[in-house]
Coordinates of C-alpha atoms and ligand atoms in Angstrom, one line a residue:
X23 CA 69.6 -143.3 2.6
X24 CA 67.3 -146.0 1.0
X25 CA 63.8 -146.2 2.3
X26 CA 63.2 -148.8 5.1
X27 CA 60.0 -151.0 3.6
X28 CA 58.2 -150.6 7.1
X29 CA 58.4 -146.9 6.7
X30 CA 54.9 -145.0 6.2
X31 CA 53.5 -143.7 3.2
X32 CA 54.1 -140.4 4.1
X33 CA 58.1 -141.3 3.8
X34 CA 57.6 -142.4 0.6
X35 CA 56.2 -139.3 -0.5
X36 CA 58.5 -137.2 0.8
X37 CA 61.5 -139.4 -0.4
X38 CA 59.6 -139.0 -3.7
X39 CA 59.2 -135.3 -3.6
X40 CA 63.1 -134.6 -2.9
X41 CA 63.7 -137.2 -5.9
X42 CA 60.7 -135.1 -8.1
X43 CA 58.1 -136.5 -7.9
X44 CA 58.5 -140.1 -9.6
X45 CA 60.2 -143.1 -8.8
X46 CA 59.7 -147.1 -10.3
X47 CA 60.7 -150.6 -10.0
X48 CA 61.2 -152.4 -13.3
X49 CA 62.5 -155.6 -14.1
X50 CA 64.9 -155.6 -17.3
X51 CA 64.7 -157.7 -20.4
X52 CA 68.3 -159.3 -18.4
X53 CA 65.4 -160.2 -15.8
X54 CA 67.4 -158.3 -13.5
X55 CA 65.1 -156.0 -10.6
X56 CA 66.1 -152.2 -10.9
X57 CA 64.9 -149.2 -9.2
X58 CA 65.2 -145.7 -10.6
X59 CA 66.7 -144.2 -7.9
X60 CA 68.8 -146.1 -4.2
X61 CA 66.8 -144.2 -2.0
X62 CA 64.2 -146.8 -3.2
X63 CA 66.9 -150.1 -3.6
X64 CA 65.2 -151.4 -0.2
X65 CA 62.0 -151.7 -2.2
X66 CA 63.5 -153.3 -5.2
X67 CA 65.7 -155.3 -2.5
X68 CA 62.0 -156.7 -1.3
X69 CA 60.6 -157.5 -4.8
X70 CA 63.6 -159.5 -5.6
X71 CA 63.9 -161.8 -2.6
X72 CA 59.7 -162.3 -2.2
X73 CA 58.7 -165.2 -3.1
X74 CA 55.4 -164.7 -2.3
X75 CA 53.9 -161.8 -3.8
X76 CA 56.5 -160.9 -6.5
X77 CA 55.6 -163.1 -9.3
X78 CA 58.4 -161.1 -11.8
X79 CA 56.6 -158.4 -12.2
X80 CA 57.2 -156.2 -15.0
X81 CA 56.9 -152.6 -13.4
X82 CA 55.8 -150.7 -10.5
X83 CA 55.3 -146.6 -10.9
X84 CA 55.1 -144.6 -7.8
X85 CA 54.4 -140.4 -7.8
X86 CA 52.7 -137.7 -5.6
X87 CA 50.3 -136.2 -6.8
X88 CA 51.5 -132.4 -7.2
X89 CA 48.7 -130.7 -5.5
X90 CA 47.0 -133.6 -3.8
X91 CA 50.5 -134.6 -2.5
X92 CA 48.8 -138.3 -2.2
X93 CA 51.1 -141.4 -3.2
X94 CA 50.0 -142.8 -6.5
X95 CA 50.9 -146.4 -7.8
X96 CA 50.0 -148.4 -11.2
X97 CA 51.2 -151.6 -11.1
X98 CA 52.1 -154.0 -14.3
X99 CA 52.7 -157.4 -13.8
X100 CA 52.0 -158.7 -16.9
X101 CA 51.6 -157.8 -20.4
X102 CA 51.9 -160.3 -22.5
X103 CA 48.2 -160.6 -23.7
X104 CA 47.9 -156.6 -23.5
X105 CA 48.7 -153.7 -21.7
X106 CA 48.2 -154.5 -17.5
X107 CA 44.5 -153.5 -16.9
X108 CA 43.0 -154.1 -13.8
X109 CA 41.2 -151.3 -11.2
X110 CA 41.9 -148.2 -9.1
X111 CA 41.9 -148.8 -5.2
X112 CA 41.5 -145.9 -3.0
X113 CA 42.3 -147.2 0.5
X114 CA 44.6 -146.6 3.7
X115 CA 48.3 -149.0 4.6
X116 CA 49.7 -148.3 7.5
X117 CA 53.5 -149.0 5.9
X118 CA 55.0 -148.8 2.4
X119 CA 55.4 -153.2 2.2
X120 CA 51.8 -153.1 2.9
X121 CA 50.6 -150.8 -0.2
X122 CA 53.6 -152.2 -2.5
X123 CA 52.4 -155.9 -1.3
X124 CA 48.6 -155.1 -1.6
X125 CA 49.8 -153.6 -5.2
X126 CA 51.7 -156.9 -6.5
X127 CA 49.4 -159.3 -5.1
X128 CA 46.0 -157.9 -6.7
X129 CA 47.7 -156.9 -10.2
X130 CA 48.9 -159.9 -10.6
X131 CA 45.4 -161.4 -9.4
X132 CA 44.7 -159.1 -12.3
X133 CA 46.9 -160.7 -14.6
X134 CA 45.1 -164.3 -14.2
X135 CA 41.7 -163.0 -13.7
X136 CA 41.6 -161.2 -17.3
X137 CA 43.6 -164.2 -18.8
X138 CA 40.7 -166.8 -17.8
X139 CA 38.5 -164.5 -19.2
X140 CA 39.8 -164.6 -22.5
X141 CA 40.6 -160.9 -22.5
X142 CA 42.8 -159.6 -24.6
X143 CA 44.4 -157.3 -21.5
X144 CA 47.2 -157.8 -19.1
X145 CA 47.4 -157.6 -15.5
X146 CA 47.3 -154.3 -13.6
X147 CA 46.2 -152.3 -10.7
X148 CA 46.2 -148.8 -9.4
X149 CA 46.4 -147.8 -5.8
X150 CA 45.9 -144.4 -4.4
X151 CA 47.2 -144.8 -0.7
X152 CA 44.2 -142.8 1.3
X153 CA 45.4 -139.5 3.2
X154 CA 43.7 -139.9 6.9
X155 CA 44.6 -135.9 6.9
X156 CA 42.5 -135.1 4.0
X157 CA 39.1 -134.8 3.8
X158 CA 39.2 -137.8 1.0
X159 CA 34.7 -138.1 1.4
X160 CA 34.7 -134.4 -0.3
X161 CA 33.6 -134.3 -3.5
X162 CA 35.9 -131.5 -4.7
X163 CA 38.9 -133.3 -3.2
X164 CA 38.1 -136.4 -5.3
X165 CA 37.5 -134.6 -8.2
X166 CA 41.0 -133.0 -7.6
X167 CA 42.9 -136.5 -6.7
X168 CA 41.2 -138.9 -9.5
X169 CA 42.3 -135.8 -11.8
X170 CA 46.1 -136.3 -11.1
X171 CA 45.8 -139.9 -10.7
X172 CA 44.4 -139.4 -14.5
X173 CA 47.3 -137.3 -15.8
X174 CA 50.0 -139.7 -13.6
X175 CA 47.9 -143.1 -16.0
X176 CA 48.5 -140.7 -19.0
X177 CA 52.4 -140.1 -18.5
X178 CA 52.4 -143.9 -18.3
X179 CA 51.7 -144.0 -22.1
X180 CA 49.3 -146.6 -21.8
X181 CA 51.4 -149.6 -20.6
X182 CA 48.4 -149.2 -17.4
X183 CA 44.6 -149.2 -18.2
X184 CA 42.7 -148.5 -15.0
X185 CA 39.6 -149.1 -13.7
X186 CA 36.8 -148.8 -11.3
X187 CA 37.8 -150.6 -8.1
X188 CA 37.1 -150.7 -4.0
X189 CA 36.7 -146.9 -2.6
X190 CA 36.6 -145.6 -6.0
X191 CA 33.0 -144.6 -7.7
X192 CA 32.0 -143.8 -11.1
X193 CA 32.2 -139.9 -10.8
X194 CA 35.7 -140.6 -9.4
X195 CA 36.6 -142.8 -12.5
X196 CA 34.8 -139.5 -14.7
X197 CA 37.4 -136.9 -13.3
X198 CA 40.4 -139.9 -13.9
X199 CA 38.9 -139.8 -17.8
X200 CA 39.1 -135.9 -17.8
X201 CA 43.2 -136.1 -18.0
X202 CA 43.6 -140.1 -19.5
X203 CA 42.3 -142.1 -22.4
X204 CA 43.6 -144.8 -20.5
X205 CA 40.4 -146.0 -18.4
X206 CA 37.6 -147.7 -18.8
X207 CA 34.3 -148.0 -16.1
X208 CA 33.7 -144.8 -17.0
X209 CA 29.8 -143.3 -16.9
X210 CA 27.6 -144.3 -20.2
X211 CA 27.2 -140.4 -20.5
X212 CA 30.5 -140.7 -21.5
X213 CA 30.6 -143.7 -23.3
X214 CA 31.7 -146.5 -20.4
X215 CA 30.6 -149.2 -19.7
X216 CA 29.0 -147.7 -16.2
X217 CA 28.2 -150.6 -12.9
X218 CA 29.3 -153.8 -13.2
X219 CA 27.8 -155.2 -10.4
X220 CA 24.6 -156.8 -12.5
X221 CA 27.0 -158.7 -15.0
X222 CA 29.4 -159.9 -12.0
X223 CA 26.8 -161.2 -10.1
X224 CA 25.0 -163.0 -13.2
X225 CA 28.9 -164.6 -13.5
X226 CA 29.0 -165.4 -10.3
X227 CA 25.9 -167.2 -10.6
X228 CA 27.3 -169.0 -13.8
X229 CA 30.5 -170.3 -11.9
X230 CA 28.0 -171.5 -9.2
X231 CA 25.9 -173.5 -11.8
X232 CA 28.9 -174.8 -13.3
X233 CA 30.4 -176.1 -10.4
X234 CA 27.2 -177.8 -8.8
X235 CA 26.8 -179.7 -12.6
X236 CA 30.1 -180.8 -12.1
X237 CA 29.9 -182.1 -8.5
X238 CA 26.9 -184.4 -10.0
X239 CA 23.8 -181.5 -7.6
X240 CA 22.1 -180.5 -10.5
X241 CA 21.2 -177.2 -10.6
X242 CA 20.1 -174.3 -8.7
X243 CA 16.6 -175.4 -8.2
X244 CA 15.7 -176.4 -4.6
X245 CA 18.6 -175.2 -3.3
X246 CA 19.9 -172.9 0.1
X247 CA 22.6 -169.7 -0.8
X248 CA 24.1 -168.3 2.0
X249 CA 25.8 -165.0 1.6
X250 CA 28.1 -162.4 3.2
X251 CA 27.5 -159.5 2.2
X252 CA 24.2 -157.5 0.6
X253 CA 25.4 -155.2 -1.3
X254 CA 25.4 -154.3 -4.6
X255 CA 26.6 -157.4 -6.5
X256 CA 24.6 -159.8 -3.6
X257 CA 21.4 -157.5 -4.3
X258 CA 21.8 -158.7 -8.1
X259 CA 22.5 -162.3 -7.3
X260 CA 20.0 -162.8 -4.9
X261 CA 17.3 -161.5 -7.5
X262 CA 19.0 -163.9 -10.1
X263 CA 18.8 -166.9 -7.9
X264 CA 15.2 -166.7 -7.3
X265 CA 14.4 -166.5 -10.5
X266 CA 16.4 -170.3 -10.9
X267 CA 14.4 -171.4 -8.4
X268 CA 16.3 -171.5 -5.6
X269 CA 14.7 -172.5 -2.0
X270 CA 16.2 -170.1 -0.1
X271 CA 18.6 -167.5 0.7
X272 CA 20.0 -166.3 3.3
X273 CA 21.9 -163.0 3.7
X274 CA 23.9 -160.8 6.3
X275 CA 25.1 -157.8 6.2
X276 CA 26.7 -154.6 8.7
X277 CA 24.4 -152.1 6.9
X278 CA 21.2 -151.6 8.7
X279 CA 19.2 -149.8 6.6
X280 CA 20.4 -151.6 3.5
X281 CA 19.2 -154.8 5.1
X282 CA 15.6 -152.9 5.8
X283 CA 15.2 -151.5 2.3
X284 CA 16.0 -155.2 0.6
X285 CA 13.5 -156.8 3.0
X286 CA 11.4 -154.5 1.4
X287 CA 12.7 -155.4 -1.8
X288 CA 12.4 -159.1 -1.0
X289 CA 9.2 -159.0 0.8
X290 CA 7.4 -162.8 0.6
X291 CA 10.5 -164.2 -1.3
X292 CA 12.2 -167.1 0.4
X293 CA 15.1 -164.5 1.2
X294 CA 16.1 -164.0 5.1
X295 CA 17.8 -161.2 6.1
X296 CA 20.2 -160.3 8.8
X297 CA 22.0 -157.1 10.2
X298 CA 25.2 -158.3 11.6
X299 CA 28.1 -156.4 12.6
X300 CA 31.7 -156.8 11.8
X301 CA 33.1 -159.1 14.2
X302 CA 29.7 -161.6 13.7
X303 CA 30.9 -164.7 11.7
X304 CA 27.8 -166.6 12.5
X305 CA 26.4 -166.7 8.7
X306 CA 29.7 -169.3 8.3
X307 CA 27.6 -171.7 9.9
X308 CA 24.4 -171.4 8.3
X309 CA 24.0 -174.8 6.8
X310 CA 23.5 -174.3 2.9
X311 CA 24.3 -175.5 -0.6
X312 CA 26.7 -172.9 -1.4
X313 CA 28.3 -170.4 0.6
X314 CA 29.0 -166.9 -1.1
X315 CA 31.5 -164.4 -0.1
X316 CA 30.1 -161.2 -1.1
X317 CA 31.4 -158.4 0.9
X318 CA 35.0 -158.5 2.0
X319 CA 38.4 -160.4 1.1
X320 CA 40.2 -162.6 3.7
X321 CA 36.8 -163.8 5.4
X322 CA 38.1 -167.8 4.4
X323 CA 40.5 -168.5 7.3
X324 CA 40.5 -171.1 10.1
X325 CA 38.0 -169.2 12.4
X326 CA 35.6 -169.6 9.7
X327 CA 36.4 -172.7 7.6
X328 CA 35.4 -174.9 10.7
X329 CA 32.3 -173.4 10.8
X330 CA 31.0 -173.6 7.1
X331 CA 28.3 -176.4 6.5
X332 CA 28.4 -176.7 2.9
X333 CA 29.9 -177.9 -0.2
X334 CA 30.9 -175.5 -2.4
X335 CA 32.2 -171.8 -1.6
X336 CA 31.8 -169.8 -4.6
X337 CA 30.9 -165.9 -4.2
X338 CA 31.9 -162.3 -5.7
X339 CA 34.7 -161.1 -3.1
X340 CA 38.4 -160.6 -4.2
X341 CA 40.8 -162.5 -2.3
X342 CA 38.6 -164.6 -0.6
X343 CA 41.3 -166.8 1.4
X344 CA 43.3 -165.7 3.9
X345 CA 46.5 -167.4 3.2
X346 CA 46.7 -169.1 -0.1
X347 CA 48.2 -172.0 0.5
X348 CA 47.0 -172.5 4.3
X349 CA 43.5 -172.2 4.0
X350 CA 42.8 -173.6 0.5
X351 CA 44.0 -177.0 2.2
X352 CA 41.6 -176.3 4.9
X353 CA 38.8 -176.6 2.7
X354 CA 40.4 -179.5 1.2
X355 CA 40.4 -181.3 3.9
X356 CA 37.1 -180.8 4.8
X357 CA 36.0 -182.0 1.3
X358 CA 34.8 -178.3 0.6
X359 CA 34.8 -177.6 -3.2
X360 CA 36.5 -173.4 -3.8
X361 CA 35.7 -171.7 -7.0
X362 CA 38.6 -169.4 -6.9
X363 CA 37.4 -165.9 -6.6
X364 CA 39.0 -164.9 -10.0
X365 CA 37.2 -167.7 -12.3
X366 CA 33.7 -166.6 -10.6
X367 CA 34.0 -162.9 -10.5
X368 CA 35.3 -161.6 -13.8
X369 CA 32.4 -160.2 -15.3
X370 CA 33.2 -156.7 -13.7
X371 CA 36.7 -156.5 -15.4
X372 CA 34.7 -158.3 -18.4
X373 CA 32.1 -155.7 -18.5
X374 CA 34.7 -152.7 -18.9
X375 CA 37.8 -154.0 -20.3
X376 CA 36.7 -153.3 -24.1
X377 CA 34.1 -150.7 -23.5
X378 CA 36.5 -148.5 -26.0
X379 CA 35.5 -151.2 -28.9
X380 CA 32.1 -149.5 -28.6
X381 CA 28.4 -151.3 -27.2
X382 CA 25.7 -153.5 -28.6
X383 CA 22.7 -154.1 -27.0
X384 CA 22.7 -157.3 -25.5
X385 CA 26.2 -157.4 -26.1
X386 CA 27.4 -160.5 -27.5
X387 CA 30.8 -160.5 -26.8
X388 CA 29.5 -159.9 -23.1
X389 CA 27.1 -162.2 -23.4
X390 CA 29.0 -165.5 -24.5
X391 CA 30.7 -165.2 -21.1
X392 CA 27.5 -165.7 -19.4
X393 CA 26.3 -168.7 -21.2
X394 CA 27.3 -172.7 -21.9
X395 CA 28.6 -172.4 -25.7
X396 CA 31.5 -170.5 -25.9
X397 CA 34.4 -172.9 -24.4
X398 CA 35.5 -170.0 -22.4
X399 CA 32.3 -169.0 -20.6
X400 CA 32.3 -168.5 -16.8
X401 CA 30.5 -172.0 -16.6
X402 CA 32.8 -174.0 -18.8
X403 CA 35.8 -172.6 -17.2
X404 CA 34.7 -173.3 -13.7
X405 CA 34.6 -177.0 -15.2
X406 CA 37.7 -177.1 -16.4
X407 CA 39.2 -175.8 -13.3
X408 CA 37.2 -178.3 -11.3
X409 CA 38.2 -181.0 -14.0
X410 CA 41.9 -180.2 -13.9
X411 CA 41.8 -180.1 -10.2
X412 CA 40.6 -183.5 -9.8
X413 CA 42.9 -185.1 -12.7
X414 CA 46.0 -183.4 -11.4
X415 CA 44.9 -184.0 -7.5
X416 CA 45.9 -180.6 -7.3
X417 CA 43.6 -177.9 -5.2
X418 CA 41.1 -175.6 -7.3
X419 CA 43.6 -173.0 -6.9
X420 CA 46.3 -174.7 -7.8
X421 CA 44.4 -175.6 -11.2
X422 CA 42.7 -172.5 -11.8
X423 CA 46.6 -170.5 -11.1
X424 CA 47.8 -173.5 -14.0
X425 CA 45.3 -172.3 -16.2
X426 CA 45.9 -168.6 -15.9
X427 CA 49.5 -168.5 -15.8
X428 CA 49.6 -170.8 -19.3
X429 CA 46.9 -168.3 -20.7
X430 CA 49.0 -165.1 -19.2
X431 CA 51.9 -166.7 -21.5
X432 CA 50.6 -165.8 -24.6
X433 CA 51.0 -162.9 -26.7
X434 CA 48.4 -160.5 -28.2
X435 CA 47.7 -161.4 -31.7
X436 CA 48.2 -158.0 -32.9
X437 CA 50.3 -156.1 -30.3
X438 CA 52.4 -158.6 -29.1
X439 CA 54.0 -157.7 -25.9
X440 CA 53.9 -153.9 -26.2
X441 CA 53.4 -153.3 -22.4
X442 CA 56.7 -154.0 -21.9
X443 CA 57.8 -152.3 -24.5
X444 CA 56.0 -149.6 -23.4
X445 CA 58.0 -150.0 -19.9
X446 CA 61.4 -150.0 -21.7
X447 CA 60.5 -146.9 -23.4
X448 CA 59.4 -145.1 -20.9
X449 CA 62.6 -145.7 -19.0
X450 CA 64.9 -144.7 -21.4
X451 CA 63.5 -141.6 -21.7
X452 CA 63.8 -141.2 -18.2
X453 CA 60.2 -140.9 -16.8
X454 CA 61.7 -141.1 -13.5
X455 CA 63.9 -137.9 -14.0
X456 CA 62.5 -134.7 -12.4
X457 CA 62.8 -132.4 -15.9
X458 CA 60.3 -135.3 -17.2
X459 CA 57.4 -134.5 -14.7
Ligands
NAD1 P1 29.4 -153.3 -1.9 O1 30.2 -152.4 -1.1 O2 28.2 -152.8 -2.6 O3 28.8 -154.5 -1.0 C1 29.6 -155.1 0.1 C2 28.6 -155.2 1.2 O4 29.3 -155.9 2.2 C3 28.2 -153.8 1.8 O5 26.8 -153.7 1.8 C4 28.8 -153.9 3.2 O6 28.0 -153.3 4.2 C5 28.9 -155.4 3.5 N1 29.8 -155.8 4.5 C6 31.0 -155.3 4.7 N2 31.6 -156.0 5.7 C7 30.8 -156.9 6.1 C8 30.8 -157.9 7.1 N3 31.8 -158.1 7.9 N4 29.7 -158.7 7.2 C9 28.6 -158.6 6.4 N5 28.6 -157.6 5.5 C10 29.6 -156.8 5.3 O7 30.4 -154.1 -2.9 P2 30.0 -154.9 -4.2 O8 30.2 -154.1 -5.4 O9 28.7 -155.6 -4.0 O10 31.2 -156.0 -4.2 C11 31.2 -157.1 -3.3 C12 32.5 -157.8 -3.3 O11 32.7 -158.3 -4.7 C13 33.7 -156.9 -3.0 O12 34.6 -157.7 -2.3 C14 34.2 -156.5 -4.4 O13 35.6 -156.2 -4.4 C15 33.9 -157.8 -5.2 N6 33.8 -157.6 -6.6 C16 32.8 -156.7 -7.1 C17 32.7 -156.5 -8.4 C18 31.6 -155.6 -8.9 O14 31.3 -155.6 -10.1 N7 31.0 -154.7 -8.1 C19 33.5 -157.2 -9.3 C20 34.4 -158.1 -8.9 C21 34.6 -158.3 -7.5

């Protein structure tokens, strides 16, 4: 019996475990859509008839963990510039289309994000679907799971290079790199790149300058940042921004005693700061030069775009609109300028993706993202995103996805597209089958 889509992901791993363990979608050099067994044709079914979050993918791998028994998935959408690299999400779906849609959607977010970057890496993502059952806090438990997701990356033979990403911490992405080569974001102790969240923010604050020169406002100076969100990555942008000057900032955020210790932090700076809860919007309308999204994805929608009193939206979180298509137009039409969330926030992928190339101080080839000579800096790309947008009357989204996707095309100087044939490989010699596992 194939797997129904809406079925949970405890289905899936148990349709898994009577298969052995392993299961994948691929598409074929024919471009045709195959899975490696029909109890998982339903899921296969879906990727070829969405037209929404299947962008022709080249691979999806699904396995349980042996003695977690969690449901573990890398997914490869493209690999043209490099194998699919792209970060490790630990989080809960209530059905199998909701983790294999959450899966497609950010890798191949991935794909664009690392391609705008310049990065010599594909688009990937891993996803760990949470077990409510387990006690997923415990330290030993994590060190158990991120262990087998490890050795699961490995049998992939590199065609997926993960990576630090939402519910997943640096002594998580340590006990992935005790049973992979293939990660990076791993601790400096051993030889990662560590947080991220001080280069994203500084890029973040690049895409902002970048987009204010090109709306004719100057620069940061004398200007109002609103932001949702205080956490790490706003913490580092809100010290950057006052040292460009900026009037004022204002910041919410659901963690009390985070918001107590940055007042602390902040004390006498033009910085206010709010405790809100989760269903509070109200920082939407705080009237401001830029808005930032720093704390969750989805927060752009049409409860919130009506309330935003500025110009430009430009911030840290993934996924920042809702619905694509519906609520970029929304900002559109009220003459709100969107720095897509993947030309603004690529430092973090940025700051790991080459960390086996070894580190300078100061690194340069980190460095040249953050600054206004390199063609392919976070500032001159927000330009030419804005620039393309307005040439083409096309949205920001539009342009910056035009962009990407003619970027994505190309194929690594030296490697060509060996993700794929990394894929191909690994299905004929039958990763899939249980005597493989
Ligand atoms: P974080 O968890 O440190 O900060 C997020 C903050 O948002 C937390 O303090 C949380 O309490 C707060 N928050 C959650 N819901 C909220 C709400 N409804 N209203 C107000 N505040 C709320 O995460 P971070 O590392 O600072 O990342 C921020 C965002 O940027 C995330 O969406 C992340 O995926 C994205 N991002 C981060 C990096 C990085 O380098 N850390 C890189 C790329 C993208």
């Amino acid at each position: 019996m194939p797997l129904s889509p809406d079925a949970s992901p405890r289905e899936l791993i148990e349709t898994l475990r009577a298969l052995g363990g392993r299961g994948y979608i691929v598409r074929r050099a024919s471009g045709g859509i195959e899975a490696s067994h029909p109890e998982l044709e339903s899921l296969a079914q879906l990727c070829r008839e969405d037209t929404r979050d299947f962008l022709d993918h080249e691979a999806v791998f699904m396995a349980v963990g042996p003695e977690s028994g969690a449901l573990f998935g890398a997914f490869v959408h493209r690999t043209c510039r490099g194998q699919g690299a792209g970060g490790l999400r630990h989080w809960p779906y209530p059905s199998v289309e909701a983790w294999l849609r959450d899966g497609l959607r950010l890798s191949a977010g991935m794909t664009r994000k690392n391609a705008v970057a310049g990065l010599w890496w594909g688009g990937g993502k891993g996803i760990i679907a949470r077990d409510e059952t387990a006690d997923w806090r415990a330290r030993d438990y994590r060190n158990r799971l991120y262990a087998e997701y490890g050795r699961f990356v490995s049998s992939l033979q590199g065609c997926y290079v993960t990576a630090e990403d939402a519910g997943t911490t640096p002594p998580d992405m340590a006990a992935v790199f005790t049973n992979t080569r293939h990660t990076t974001c791993i601790p400096p102790d051993f030889g990662g790149s560590g947080n991220p969240s001080g280069p994203t923010a500084r890029g973040v604050i690049c895409a902002m300058e970048g987009a204010l020169d090109a709306l004719g406002r100057g620069s940061l100076a004398g200007k109002v940042v609103a932001m949702q969100g205080a956490g790490n990555v706003a913490t580092y942008m809100m010290r950057g921004l006052l040292e460009r000057k900026v009037a004022k900032i204002i910041a919410c955020d659901i963690d009390e005693r985070r918001i107590t210790m940055l007042r602390d932090e902040f004390a006498g700076a033009p910085v206010e700061l709010r405790v809100s809860t989760p269903e509070d919007i109200s920082i939407f309308a705080a009237p401001c030069d830029v808005f930032a999204p720093n704390a969750l994805g989805g927060v752009l929608n049409p409860e919130t775009i009506p309330m935003l009193q500025t110009e430009l939206v430009c911030g840290a979180a993934n996924n920042q609109l809702l619905d694509d298509r519906r609520d970029m137009q929304a900002l559109r039409d009220r003459g709100i300028t969107y720095v897509p969330d993947f030309v603004a926030n690529r430092m973090g992928i940025v700051n790991c993706a080459n960390e086996g190339y070894g580190e300078v101080h100061e690194d340069p080839a980190i460095e040249r993202h953050l600054g206004r000579e390199w063609t392919n800096s976070v500032f001159n790309a927000t330009q030419r995103v804005l620039a393309r947008a307005k040439r083409d009357h096309i949205s920001t989204a539009q342009a910056a996805n035009t962009i990407a996707d003619e970027l994505a095309a190309e194929l690594h100087p030296i490697w060509g597209h060996r993700g794929l044939q990394i894929i191909e490989s690994l299905v004929a010699q039958g990763w899939a089958r249980p005597s493989s596992n």
